Coordinates of C-alpha atoms in Angstrom, one line a residue:
X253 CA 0.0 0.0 0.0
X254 CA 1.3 3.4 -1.5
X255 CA 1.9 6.1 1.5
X256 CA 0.1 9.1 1.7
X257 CA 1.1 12.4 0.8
X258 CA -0.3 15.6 0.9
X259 CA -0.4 17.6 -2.6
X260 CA -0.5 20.9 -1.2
X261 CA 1.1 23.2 1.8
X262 CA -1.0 22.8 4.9
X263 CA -2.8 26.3 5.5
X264 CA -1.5 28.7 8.6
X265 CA -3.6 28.4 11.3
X266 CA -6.7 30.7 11.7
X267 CA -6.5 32.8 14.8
X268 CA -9.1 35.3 16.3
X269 CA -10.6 35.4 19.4
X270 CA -10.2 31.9 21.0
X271 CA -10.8 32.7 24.5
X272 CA -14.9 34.3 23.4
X273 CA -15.4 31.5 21.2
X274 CA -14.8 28.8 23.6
X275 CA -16.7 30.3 26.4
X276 CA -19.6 31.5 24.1
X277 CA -19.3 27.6 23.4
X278 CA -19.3 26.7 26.8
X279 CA -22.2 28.6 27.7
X280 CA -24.0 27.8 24.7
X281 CA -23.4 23.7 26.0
X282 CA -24.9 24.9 30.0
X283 CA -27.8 26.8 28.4
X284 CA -28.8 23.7 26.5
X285 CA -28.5 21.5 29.6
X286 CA -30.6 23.7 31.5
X287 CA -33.0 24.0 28.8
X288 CA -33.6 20.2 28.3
X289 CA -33.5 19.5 32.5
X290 CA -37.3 20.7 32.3
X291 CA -37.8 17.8 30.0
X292 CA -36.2 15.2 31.4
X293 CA -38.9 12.6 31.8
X294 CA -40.0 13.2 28.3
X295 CA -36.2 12.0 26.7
X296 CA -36.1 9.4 29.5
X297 CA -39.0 7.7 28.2
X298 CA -38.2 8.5 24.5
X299 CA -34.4 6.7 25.3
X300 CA -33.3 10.2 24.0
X301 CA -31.3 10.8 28.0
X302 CA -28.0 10.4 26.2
X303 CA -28.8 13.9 24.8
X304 CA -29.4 15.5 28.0
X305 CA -26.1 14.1 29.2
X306 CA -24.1 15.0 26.3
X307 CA -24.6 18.8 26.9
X308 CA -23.6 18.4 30.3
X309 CA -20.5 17.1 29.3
X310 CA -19.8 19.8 26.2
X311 CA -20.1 22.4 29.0
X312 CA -17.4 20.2 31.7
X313 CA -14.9 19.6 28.4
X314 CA -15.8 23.6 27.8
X315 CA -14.1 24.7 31.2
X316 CA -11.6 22.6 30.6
X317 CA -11.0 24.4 26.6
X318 CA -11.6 27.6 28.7
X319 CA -8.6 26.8 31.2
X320 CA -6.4 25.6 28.2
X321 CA -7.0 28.6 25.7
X322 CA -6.6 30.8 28.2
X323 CA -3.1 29.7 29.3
X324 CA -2.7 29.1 25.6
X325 CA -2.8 33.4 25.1
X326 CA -0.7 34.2 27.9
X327 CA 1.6 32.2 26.7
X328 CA 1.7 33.7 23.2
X329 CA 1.4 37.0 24.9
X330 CA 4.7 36.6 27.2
X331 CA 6.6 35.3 23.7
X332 CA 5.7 37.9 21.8
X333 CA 6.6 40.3 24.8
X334 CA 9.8 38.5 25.0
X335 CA 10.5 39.0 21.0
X336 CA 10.1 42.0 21.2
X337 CA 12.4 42.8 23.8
X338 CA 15.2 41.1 22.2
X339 CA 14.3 42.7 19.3
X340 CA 14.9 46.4 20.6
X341 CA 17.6 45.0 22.8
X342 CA 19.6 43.7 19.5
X343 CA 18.9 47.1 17.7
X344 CA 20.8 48.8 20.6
X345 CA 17.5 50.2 22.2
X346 CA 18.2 49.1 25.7
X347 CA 15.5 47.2 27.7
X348 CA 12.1 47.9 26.1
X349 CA 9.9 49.7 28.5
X350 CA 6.0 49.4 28.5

């Protein structure tokens, strides 16, 4: 069997705001939950739970995306600090200020 190999370039990553989207996800997940609780006999007896379940668990996995993304930007945020201040150190700047 012939290995696989990509045609084309993979494409840069997308980036935007990471930290809305995945607590506007997160929230979205919760307001689901909450919204099906009242109906919980009704997917019980329908064997339809599993939905109920699964947006309680999108919302847990959500905290844990929030957690991650937002470590994620402070990260990027501190290296692009750091690049920066090598960058006007190398150019004879001194230490940048901010």
């Amino acid at each position: 069997m012939a290995k696989w190999t990509p045609k084309h370039e993979a494409p840069e990553p997308l980036e935007g705001p990471v930290v809305a989207t995945i607590t506007g996800g997160t929230i979205l997940w919760f307001v689901l939950f909450l919204v099906q609780l009242p109906f919980y006999g009704w997917f019980d007896d329908h064997g339809h739970l599993w939905w109920v379940w699964t947006c309680l668990a999108g919302g847990a996995l959500g905290l844990i995306g929030i957690w991650y993304v937002r470590g994620r930007d402070a990260a990027l945020k501190r290296a692009a600090a750091a690049a920066e201040a090598a960058d006007a150190e190398a150019a004879g700047q001194g230490p940048a200020t901010g």
